[in-house]
Tab-separated table of C-alpha atoms and ligand atoms in Angstrom:
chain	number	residue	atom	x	y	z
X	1	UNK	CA	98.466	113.284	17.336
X	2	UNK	CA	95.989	112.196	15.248
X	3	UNK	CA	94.252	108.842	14.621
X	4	UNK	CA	91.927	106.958	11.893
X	5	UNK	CA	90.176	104.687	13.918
X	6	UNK	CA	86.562	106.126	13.248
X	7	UNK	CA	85.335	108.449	10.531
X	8	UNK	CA	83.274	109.547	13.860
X	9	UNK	CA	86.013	110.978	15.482
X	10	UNK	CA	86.623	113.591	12.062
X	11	UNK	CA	84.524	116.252	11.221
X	12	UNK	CA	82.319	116.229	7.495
X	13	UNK	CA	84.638	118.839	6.660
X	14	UNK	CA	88.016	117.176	7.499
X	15	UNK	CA	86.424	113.911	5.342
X	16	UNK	CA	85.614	116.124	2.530
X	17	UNK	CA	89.192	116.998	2.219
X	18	UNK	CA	90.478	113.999	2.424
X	19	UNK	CA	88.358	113.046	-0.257
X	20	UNK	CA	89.659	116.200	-2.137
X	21	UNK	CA	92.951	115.663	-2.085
X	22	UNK	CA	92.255	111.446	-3.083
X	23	UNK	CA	90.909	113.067	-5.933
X	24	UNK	CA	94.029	114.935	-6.820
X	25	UNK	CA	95.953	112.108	-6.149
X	26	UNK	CA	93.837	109.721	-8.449
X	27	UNK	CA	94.593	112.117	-11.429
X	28	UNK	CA	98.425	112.453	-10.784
X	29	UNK	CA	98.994	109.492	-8.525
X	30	UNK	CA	102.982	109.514	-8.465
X	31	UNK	CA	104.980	112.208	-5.572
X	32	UNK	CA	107.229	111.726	-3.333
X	33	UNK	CA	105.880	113.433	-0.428
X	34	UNK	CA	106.646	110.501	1.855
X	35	UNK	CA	110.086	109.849	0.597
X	36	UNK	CA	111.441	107.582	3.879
X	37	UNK	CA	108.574	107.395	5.458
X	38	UNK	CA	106.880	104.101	6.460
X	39	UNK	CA	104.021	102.188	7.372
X	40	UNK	CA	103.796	99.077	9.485
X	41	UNK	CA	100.793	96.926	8.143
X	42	UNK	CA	99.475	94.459	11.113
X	43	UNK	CA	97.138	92.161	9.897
X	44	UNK	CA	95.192	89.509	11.933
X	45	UNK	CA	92.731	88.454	9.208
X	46	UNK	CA	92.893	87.821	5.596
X	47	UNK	CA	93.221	91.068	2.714
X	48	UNK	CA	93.536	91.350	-0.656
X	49	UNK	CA	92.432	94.653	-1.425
X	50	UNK	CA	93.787	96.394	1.570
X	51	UNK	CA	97.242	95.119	1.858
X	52	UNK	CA	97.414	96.088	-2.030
X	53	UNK	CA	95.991	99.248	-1.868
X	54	UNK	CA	98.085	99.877	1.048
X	55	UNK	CA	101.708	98.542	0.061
X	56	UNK	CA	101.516	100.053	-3.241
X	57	UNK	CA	100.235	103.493	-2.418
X	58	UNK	CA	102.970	104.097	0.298
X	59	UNK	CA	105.541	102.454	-2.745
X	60	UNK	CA	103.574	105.305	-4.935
X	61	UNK	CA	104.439	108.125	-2.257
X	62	UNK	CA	108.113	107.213	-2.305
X	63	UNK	CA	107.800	105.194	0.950
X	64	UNK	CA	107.471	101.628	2.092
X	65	UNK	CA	105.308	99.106	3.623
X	66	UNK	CA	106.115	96.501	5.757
X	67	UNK	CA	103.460	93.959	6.259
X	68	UNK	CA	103.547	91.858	9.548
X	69	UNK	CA	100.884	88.676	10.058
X	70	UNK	CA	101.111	88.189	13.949
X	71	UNK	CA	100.737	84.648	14.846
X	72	UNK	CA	102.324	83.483	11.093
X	73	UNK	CA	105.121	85.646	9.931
X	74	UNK	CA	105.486	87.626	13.101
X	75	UNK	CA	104.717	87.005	17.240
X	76	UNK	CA	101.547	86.438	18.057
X	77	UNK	CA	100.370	89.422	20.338
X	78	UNK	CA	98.457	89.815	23.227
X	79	UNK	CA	96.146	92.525	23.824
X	80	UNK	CA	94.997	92.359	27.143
X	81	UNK	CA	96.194	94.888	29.841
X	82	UNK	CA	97.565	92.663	33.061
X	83	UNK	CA	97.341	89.447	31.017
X	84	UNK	CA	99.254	86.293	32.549
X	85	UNK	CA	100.618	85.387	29.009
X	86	UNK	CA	100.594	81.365	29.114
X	87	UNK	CA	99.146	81.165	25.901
X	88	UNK	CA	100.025	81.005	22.554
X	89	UNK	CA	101.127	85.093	22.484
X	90	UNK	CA	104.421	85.718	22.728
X	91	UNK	CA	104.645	89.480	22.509
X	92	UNK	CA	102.533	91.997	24.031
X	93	UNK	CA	101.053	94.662	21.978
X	94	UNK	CA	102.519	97.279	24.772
X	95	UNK	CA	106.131	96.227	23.158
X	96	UNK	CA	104.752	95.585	19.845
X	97	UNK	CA	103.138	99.421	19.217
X	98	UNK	CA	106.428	100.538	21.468
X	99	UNK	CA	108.904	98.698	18.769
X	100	UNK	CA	106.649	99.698	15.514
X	101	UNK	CA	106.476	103.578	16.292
X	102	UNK	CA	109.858	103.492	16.715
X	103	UNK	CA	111.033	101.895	13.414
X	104	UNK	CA	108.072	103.426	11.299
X	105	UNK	CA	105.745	106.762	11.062
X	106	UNK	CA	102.161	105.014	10.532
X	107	UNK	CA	100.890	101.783	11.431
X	108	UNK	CA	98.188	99.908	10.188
X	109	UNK	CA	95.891	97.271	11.920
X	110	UNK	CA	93.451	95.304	10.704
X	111	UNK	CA	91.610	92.816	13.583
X	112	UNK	CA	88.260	91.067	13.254
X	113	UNK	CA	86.107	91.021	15.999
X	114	UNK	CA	86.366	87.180	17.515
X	115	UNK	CA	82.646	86.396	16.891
X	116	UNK	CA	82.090	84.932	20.040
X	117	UNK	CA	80.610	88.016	22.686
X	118	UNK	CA	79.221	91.243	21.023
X	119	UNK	CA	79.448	93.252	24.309
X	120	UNK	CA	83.339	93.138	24.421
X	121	UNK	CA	83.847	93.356	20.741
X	122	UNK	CA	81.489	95.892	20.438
X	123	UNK	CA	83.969	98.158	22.562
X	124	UNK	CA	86.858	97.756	19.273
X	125	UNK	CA	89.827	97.542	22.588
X	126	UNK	CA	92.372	96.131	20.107
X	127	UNK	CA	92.745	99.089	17.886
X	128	UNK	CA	91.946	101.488	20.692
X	129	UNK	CA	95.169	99.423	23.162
X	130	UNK	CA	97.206	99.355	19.942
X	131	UNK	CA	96.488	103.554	19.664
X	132	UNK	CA	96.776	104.015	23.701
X	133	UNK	CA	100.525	102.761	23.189
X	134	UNK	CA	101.455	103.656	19.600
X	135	UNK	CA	103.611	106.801	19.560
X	136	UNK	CA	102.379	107.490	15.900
X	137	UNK	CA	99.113	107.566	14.220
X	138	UNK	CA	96.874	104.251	14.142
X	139	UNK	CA	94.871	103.299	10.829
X	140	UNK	CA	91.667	101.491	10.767
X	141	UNK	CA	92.060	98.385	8.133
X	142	UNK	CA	89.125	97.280	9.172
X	143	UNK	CA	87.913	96.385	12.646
X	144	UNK	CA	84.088	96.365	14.122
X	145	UNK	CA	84.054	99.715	11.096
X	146	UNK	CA	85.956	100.333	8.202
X	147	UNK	CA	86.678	103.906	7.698
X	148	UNK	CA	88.822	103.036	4.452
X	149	UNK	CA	86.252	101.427	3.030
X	150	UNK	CA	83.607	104.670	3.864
X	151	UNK	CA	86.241	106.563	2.254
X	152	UNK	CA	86.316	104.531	-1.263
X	153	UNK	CA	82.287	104.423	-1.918
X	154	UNK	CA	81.913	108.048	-1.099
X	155	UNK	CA	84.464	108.979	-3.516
X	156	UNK	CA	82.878	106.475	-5.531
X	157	UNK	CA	79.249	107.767	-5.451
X	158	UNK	CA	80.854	111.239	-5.220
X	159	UNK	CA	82.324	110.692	-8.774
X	160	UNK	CA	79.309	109.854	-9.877
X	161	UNK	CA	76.352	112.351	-8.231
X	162	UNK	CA	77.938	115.136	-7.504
X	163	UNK	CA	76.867	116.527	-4.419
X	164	UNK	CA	75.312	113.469	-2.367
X	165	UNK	CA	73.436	115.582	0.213
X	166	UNK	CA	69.706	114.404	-0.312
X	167	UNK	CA	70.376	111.215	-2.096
X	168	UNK	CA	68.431	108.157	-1.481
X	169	UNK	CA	70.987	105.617	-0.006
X	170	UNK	CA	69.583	101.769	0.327
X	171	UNK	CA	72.088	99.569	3.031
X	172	UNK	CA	70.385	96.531	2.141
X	173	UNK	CA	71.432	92.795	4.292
X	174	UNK	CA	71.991	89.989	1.490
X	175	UNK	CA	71.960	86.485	2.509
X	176	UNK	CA	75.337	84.606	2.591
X	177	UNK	CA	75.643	81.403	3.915
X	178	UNK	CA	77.432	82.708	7.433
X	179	UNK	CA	77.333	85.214	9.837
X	180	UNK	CA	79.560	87.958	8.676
X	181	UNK	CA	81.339	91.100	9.915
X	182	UNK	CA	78.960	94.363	10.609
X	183	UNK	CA	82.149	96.514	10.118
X	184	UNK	CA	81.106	97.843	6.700
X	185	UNK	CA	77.613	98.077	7.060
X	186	UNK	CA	78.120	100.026	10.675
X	187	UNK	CA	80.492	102.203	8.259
X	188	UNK	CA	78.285	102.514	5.189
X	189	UNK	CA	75.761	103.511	7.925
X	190	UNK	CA	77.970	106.342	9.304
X	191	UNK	CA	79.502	108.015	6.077
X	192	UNK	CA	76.321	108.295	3.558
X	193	UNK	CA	74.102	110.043	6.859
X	194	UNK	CA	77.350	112.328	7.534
X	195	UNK	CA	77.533	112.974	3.742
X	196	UNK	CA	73.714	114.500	4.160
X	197	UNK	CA	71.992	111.546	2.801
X	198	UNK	CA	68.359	109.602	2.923
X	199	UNK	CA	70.116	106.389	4.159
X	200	UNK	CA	67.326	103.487	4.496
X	201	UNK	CA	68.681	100.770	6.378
X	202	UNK	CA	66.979	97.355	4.787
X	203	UNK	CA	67.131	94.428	6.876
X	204	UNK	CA	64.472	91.117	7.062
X	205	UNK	CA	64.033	91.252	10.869
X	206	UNK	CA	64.759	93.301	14.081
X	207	UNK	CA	67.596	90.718	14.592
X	208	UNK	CA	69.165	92.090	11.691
X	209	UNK	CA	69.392	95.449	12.890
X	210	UNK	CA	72.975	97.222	13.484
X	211	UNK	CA	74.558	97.873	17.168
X	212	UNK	CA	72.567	101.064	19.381
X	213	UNK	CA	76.147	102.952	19.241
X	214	UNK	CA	76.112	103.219	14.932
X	215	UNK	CA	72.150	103.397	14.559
X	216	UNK	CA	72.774	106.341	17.202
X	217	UNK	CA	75.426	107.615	15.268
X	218	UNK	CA	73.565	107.680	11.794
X	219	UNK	CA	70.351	109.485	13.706
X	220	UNK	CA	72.739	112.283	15.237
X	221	UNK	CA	74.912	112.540	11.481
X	222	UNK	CA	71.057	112.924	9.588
X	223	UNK	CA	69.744	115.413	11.846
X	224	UNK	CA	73.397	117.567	11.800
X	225	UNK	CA	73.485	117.156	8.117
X	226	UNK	CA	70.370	117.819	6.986
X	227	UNK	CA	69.779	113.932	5.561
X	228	UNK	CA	68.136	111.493	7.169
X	229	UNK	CA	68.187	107.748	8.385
X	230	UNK	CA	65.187	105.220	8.847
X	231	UNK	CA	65.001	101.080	9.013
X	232	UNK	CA	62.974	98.836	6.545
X	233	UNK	CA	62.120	95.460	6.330
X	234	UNK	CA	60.279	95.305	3.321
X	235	UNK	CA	62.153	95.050	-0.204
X	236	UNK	CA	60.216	97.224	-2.322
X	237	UNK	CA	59.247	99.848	-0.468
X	238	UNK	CA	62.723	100.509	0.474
X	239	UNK	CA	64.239	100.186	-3.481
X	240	UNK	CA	61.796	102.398	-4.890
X	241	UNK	CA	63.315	105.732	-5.990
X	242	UNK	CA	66.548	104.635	-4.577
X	243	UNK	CA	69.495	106.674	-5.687
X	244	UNK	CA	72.454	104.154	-4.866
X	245	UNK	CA	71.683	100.615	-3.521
X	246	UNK	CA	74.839	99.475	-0.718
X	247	UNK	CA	74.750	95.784	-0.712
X	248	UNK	CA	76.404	94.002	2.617
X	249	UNK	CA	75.584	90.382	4.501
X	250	UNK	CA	76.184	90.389	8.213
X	251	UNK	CA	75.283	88.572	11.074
X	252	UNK	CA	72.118	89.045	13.775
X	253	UNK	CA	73.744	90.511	16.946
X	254	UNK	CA	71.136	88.702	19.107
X	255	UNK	CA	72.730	85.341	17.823
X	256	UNK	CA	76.316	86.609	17.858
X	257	UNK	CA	78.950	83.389	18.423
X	258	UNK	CA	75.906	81.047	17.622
X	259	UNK	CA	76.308	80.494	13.927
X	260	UNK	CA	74.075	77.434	14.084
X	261	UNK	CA	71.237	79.082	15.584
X	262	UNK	CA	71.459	82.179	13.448
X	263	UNK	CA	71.642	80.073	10.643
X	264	UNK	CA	67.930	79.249	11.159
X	265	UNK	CA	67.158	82.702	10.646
X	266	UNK	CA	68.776	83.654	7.505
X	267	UNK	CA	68.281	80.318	6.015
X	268	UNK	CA	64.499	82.140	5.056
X	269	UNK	CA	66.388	85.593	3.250
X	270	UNK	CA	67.788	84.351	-0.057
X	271	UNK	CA	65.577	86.673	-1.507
X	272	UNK	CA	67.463	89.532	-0.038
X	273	UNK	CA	69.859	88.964	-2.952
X	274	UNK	CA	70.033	92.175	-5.138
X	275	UNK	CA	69.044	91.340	-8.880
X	276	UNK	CA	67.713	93.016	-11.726
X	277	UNK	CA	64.192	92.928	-10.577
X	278	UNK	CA	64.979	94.551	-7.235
X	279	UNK	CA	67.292	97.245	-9.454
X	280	UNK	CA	64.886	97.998	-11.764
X	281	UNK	CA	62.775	99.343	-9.155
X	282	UNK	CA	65.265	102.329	-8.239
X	283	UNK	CA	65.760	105.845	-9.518
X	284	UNK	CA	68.338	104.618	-12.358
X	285	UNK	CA	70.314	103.805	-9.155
X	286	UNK	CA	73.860	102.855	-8.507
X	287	UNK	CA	74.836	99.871	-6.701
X	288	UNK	CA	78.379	98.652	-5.078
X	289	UNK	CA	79.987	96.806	-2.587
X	290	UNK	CA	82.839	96.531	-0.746
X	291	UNK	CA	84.198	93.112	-2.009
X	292	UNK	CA	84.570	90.535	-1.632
X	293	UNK	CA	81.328	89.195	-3.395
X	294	UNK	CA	80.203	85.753	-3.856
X	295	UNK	CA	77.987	86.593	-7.482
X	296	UNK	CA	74.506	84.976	-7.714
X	297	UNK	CA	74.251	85.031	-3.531
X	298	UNK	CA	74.301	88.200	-2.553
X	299	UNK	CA	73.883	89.848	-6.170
X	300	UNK	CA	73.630	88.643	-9.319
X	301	UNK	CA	75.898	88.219	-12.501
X	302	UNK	CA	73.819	90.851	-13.875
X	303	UNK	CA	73.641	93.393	-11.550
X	304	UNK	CA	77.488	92.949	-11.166
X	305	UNK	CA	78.037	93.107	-14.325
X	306	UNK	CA	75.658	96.166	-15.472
X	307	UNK	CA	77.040	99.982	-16.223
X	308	UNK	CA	75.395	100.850	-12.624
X	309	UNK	CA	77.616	98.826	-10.595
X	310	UNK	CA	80.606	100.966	-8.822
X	311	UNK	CA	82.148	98.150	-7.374
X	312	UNK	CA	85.265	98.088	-8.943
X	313	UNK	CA	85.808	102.072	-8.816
X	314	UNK	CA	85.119	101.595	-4.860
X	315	UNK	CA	87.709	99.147	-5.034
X	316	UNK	CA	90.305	101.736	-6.830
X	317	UNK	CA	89.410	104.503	-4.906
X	318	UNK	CA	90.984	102.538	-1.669
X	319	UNK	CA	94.278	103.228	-3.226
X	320	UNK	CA	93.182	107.216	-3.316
X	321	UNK	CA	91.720	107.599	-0.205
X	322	UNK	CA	94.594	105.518	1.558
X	323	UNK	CA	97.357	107.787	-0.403
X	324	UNK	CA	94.978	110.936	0.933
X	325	UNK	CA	95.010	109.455	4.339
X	326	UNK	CA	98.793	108.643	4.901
X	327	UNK	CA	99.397	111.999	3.824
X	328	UNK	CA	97.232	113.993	5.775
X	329	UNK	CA	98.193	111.595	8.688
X	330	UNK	CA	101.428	112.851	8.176
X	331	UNK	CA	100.835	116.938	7.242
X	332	UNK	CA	102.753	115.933	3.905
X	333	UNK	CA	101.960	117.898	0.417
X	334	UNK	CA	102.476	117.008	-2.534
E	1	CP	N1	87.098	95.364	0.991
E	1	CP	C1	88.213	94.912	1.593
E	1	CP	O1	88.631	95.405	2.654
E	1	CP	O2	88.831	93.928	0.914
E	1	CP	P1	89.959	92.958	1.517
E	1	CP	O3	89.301	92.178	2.633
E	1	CP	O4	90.374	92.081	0.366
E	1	CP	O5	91.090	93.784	2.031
């Protein structure tokens, strides 16, 4: 049985069908090839795009989604093998995965890392317990990566370029006023290097640098793929010529659960906001982001608002790539 908890664990070629057949699906989006089906849609943390995207493209496949907010609609769960549960949890995620495979064909989970130590969130064990005990396949809505996300701005820039192989792709930090989640960054990292790409990685610091196990992982995907992968810190040597700028704000892993602290350090990288200036700078490039965006901080009204931006297509394309992946999941045709 097959998972989505990492684009890592699926070949280029397996991606590149998936983003085929979202294609397909975004020109004729209405079939009922998962006609009583279901997914169960866990989510720890805030959505507004993914629970959409989600509940309506199963509704568009002729199935259903049930969406379940442990710890406000539904039992708080515990995730830890062994654990003396004297907490706040009242259901373990052994029963909870046990219950959901049996009532439903896909389930869905989407769980932050907790922001206080990097070296146990950096090992993703929610999603990966929630998998060990599921007796269907797991999806990724977003976790320490978001494979969904990878999904939507490579059928995004896909849309737009063509073949991507060769393309220069900017990941550039923005300043926000916290420490955010690396999840789409680590994933932009991951799907523009497997895609073939020149994928510069623009941070202000060493501190701002991604975890070992995705810097690894975009090395090994540019030297398969033909592309390549390198770090910047300085703006405009890292714009120039740029094919597609990849805007994202996340947190220093050396400072990880110290917001204060790391707050020192970012307080100096307002300039890391992508504008016009920085833009104009770039091959006629693309921008987008995942959303969502706080405008004038980490880009500007302009840049948001210019023909170049994708952002919104990205934000469609979830609905594609999700329909794509449910189906596939499932080894349903349309
Ligand atoms: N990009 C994204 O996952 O959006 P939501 O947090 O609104 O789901």
């Amino acid at each position: 049985m097959k998972h989505f908890l990492s684009t890592s664990e699926w070949s280029a070629e397996d991606l590149e069908s998936l983003l085929q057949l979202a294609g397909e699906l975004k020109q004729n989006p209405l079939n009922s090839s998962l006609k009583g089906r279901s997914i169960a849609l866990l989510f720890l943390n805030p959505s507004m795009r993914t629970r959409t995207s989600f509940e309506l493209g199963m509704q568009q496949l002729g199935g259903i989604a049930i969406v379940l907010q442990p710890g406000k609609d539904a039992w708080g769960l515990e995730f830890e093998a062994g654990a003396i549960m004297d907490g706040d949890a009242e259901e373990h995620i052994v029963e909870a995965a046990g219950v959901l495979s049996r009532y439903c064909d896909l389930i869905g989970i989407r769980a932050f890392p907790s922001f206080v130590d990097w070296s146990k969130d950096r090992e993703d064990q929610l999603i990966k317990t929630l998998a060990q005990h599921a007796s269907v396949p797991v999806i990724n809505m977003e976790t320490i990566v978001h494979p969904c996300q990878e999904l939507a701005m490579m059928q995004a820039l896909k849309d737009r370029m063509g073949n991507v192989a060769g393309r220069k792709m900017v990941l550039t930090w923005t300043w926000h006023p916290r420490p955010l989640n690396t999840a789409v960054a680590n994933s932009a990292l991951m799907i523009g290097t497997k895609f073939g790409m020149d994928v510069t990685l623009l941070c202000p610091e060493p501190a701002y640098l991604l975890d070992s196990q995705f810097m690894d992982a975009a090395r090994d995907n540019a030297a398969i793929m033909g592309g390549a992968f390198q770090v910047s810190h300085d703006i405009e040597t890292a714009y120039d010529g740029a094919d597609f700028v990849y805007a994202k704000s996340w947190g220093a892993l050396p400072f990880y659960g110290r917001p204060e602290q790391e707050f020192e350090l970012r307080k100096k990288y307002r300039h890391f906001i992508v504008d016009e200036e920085k833009m104009a700078l770039t091959n006629n490039g693309l921008f987008s982001h995942c959303l969502p965006l706080r405008r004038n901080i980490k880009a500007t009204d302009g840049v948001m608002d210019a023909p170049y931006c994708l952002a919104l297509e990205e934000a469609e394309n979830r609905l594609h790539v999700q329909k794509a992946l449910m189906m596939t999941l499932l080894g349903a045709e349309q």
